[in-house]
PDB file of C-alpha atoms in Angstrom:
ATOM      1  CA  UNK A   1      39.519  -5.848 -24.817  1.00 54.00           C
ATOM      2  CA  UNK A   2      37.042  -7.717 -22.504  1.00 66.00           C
ATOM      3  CA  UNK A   3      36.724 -11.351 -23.401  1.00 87.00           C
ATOM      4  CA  UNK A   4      34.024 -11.708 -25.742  1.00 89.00           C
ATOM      5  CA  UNK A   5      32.412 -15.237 -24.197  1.00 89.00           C
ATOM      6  CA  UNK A   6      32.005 -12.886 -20.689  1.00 91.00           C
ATOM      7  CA  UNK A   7      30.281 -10.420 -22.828  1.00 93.00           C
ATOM      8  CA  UNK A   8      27.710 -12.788 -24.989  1.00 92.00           C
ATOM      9  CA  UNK A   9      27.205 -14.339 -21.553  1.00 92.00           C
ATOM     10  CA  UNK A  10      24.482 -12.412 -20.506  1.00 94.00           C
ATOM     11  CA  UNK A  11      21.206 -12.932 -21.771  1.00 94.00           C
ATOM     12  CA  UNK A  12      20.287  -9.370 -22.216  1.00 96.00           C
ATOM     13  CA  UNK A  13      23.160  -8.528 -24.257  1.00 96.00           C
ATOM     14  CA  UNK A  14      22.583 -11.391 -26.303  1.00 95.00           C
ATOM     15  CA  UNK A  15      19.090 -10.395 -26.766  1.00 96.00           C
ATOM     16  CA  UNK A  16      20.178  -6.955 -27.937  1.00 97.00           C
ATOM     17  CA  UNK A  17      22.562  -8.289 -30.021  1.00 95.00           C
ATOM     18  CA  UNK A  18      19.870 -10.189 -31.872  1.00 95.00           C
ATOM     19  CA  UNK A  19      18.126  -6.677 -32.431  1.00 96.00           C
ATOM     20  CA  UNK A  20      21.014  -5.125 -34.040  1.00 96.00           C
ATOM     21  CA  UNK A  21      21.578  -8.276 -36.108  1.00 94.00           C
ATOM     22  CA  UNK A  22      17.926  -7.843 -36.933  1.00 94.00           C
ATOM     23  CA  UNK A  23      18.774  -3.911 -38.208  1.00 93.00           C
ATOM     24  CA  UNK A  24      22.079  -5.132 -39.342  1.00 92.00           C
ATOM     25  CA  UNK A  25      20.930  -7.237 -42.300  1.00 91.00           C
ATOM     26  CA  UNK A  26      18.746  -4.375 -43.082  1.00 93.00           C
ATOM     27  CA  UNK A  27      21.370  -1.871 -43.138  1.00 92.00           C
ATOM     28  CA  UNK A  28      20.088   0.392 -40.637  1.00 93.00           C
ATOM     29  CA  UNK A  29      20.955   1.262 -37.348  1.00 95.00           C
ATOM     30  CA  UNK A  30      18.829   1.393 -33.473  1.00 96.00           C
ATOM     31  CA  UNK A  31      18.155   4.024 -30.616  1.00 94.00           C
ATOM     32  CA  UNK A  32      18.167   3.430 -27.734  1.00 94.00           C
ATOM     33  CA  UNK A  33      14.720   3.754 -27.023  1.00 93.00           C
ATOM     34  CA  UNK A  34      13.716   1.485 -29.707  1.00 96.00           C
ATOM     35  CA  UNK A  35      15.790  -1.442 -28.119  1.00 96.00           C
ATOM     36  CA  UNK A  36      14.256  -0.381 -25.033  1.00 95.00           C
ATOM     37  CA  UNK A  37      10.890  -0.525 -26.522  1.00 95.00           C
ATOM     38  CA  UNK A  38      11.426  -3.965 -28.366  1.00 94.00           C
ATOM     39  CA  UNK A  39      12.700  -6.139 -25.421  1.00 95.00           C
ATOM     40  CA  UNK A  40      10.849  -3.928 -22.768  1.00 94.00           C
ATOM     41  CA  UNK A  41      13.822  -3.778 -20.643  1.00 95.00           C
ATOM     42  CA  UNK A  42      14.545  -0.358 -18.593  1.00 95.00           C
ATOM     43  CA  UNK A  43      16.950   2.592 -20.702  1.00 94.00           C
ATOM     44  CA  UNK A  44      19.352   2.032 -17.964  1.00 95.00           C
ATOM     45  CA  UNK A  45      19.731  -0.991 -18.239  1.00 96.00           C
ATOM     46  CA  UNK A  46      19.904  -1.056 -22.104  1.00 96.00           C
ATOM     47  CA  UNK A  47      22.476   1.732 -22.151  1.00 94.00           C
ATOM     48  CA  UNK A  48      24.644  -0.156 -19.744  1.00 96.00           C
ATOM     49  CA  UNK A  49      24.247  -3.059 -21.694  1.00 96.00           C
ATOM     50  CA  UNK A  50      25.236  -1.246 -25.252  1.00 96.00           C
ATOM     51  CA  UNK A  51      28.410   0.220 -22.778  1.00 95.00           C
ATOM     52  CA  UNK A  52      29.534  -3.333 -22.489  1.00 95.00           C
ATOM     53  CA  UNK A  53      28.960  -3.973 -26.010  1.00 96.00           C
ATOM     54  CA  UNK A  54      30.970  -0.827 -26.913  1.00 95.00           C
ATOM     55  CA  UNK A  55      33.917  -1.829 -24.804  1.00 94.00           C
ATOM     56  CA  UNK A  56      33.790  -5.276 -26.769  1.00 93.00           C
ATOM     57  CA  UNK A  57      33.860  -3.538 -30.203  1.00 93.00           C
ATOM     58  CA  UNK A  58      30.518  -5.204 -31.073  1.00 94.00           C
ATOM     59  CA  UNK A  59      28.417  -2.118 -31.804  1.00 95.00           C
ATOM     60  CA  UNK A  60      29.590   1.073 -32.914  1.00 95.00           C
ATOM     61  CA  UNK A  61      27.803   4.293 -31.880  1.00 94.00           C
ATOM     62  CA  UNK A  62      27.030   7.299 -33.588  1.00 94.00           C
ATOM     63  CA  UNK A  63      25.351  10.530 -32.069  1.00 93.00           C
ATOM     64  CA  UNK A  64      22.879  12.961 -33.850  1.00 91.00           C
ATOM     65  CA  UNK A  65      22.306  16.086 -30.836  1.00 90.00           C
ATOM     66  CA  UNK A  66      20.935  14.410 -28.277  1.00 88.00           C
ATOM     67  CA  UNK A  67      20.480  11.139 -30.168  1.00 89.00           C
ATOM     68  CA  UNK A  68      22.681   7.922 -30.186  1.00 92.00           C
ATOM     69  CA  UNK A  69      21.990   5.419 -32.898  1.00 95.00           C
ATOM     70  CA  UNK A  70      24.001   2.153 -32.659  1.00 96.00           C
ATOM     71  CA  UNK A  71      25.128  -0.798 -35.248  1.00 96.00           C
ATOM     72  CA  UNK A  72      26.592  -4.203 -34.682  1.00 95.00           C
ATOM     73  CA  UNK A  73      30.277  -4.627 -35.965  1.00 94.00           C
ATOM     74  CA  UNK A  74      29.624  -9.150 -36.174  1.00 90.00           C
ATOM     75  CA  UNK A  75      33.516  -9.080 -36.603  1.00 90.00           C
ATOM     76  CA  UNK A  76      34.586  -9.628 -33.083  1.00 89.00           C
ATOM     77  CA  UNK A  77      31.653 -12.932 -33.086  1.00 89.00           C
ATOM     78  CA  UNK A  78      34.349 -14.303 -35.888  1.00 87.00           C
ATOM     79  CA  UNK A  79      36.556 -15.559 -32.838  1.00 85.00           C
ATOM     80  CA  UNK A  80      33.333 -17.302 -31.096  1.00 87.00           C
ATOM     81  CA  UNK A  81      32.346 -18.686 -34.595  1.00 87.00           C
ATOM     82  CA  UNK A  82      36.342 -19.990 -34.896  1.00 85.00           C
ATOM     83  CA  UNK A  83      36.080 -21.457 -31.587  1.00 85.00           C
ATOM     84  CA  UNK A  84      32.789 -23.071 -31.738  1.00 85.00           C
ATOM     85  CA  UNK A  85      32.436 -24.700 -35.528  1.00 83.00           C
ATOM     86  CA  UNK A  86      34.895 -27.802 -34.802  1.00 83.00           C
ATOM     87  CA  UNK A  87      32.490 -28.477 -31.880  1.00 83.00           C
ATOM     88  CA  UNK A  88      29.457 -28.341 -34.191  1.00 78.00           C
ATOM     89  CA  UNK A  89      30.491 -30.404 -36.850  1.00 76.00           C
ATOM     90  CA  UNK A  90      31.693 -33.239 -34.918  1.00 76.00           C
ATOM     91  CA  UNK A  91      29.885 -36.214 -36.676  1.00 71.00           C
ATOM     92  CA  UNK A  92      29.848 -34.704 -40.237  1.00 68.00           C
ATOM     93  CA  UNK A  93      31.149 -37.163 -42.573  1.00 66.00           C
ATOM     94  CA  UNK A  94      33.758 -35.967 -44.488  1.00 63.00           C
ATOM     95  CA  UNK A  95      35.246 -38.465 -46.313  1.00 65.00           C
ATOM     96  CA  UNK A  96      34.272 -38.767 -49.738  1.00 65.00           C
ATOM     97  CA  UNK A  97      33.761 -41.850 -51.934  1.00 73.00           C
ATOM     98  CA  UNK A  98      34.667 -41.268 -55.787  1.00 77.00           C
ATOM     99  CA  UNK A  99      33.281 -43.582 -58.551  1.00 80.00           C
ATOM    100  CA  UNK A 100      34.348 -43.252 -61.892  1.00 78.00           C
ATOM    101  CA  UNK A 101      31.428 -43.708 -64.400  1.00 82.00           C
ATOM    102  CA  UNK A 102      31.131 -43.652 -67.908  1.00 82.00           C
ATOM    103  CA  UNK A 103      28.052 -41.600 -70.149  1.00 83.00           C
ATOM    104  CA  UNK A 104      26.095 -44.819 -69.785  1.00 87.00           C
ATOM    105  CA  UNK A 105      26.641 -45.655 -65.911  1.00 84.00           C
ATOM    106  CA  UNK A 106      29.473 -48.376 -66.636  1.00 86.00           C
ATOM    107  CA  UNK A 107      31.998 -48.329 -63.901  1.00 85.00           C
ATOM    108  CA  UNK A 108      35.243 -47.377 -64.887  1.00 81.00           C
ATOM    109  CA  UNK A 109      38.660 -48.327 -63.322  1.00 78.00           C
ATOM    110  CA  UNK A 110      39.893 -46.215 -60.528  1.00 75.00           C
ATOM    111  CA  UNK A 111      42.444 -43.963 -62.624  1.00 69.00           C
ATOM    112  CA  UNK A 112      45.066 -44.085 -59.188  1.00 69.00           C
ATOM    113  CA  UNK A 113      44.894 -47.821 -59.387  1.00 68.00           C
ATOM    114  CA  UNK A 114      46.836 -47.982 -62.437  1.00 62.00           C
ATOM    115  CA  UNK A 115      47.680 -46.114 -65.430  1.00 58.00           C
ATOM    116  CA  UNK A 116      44.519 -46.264 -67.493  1.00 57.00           C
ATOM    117  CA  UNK A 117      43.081 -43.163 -68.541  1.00 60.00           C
ATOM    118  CA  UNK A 118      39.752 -42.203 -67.610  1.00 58.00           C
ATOM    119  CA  UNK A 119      39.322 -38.047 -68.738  1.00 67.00           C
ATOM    120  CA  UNK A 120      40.967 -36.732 -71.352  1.00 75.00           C
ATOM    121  CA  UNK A 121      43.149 -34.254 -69.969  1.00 79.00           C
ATOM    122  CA  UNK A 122      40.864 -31.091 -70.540  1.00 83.00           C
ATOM    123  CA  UNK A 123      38.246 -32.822 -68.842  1.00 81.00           C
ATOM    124  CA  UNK A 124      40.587 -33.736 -65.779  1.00 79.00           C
ATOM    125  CA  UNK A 125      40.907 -30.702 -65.148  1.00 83.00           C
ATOM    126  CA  UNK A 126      37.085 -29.302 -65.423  1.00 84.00           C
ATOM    127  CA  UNK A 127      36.270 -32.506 -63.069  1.00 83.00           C
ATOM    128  CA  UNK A 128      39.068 -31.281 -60.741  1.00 83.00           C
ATOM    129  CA  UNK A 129      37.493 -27.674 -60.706  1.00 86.00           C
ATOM    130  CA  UNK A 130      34.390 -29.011 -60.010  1.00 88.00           C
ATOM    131  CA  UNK A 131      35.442 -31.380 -57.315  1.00 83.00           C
ATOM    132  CA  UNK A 132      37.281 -27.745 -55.207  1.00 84.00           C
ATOM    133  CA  UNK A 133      34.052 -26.351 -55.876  1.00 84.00           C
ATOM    134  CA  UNK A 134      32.301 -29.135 -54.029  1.00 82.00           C
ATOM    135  CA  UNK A 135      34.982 -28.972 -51.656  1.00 79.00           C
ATOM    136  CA  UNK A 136      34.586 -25.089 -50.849  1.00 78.00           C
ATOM    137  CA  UNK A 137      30.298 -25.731 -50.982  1.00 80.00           C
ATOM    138  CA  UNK A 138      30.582 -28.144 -48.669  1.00 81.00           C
ATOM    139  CA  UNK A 139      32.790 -26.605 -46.557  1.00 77.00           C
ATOM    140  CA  UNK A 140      30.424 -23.120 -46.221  1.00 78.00           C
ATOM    141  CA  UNK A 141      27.296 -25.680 -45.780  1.00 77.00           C
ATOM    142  CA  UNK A 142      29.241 -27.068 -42.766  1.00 78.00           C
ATOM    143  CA  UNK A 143      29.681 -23.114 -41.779  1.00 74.00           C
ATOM    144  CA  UNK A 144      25.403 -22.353 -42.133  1.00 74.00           C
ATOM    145  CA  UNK A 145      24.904 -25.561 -40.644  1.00 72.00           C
ATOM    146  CA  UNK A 146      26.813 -24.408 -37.361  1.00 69.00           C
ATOM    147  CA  UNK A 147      25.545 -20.978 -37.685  1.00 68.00           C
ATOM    148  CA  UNK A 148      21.628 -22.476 -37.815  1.00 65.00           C
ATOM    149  CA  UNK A 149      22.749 -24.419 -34.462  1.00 64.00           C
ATOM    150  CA  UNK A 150      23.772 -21.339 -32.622  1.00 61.00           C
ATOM    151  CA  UNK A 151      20.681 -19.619 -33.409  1.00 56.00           C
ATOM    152  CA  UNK A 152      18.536 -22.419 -32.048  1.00 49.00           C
TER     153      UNK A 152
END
């Protein structure tokens, strides 16, 4: 399998990437000469383009006569997205600070400095649900965050 960095290297693959992501989240596929026609680029040069593409595993083809319509398979990108998202969020704080309040804003003892109660125990555990929920939102923020970078 060619090393997928070589093959998003080159701006005209990228660019017909970006039309087949564009067909892609509307569940259709491209000719040929409809790339060709969008980015205005010669058919030789977009077939030998989608050939690279092909080889990567980034598009898949399918033929109809004398037809060829082709769709992008974003699965290989997964190992470009792995690579580049600790880069990206370099500088998010992570950390989080935890107060413990009560209905009417009082602070409360921290319950892990001692052994006072703060939640009943049915409420401990819908606070610690809600606090992996947080934990997976912010987490997939982080994720459309670096994804919003890359398409700058």
């Amino acid at each position: 399998m060619p090393d997928i960095f070589g093959v998003i290297a080159d701006a005209n693959r990228r660019d017909i990437l970006q039309v087949l992501l564009e067909r892609y989240a509307q569940g259709a596929e491209i000719s040929v000469s409809e790339i060709v026609t969008q980015l205005e680029i010669s058919q030789p040069t977009v077939s030998k383009h989608l050939k690279v593409l092909r080889e990567a595993d980034l598009v898949t083809v399918r033929e109809d006569g004398q037809h060829r319509f082709y769709s992008l398979d974003p699965e290989p990108l997964e190992l470009v997205e792995d690579f580049v998202i600790p880069f990206l969020s370099v500088g998010f704080e992570t950390e989080v600070t935890v107060e413990y309040r009560s209905e009417t804003g009082e602070l409360l003892p921290d319950p892990e400095a001692g052994d006072t109660e703060v939640l009943p125990e049915e409420l401990a555990t819908a606070a610690e649900r809600i606090g992996r929920a947080a934990a997976n939102a912010e987490h997939r923020v982080k994720e459309l965050v670096a994804r919003f970078r890359l398409g700058d």
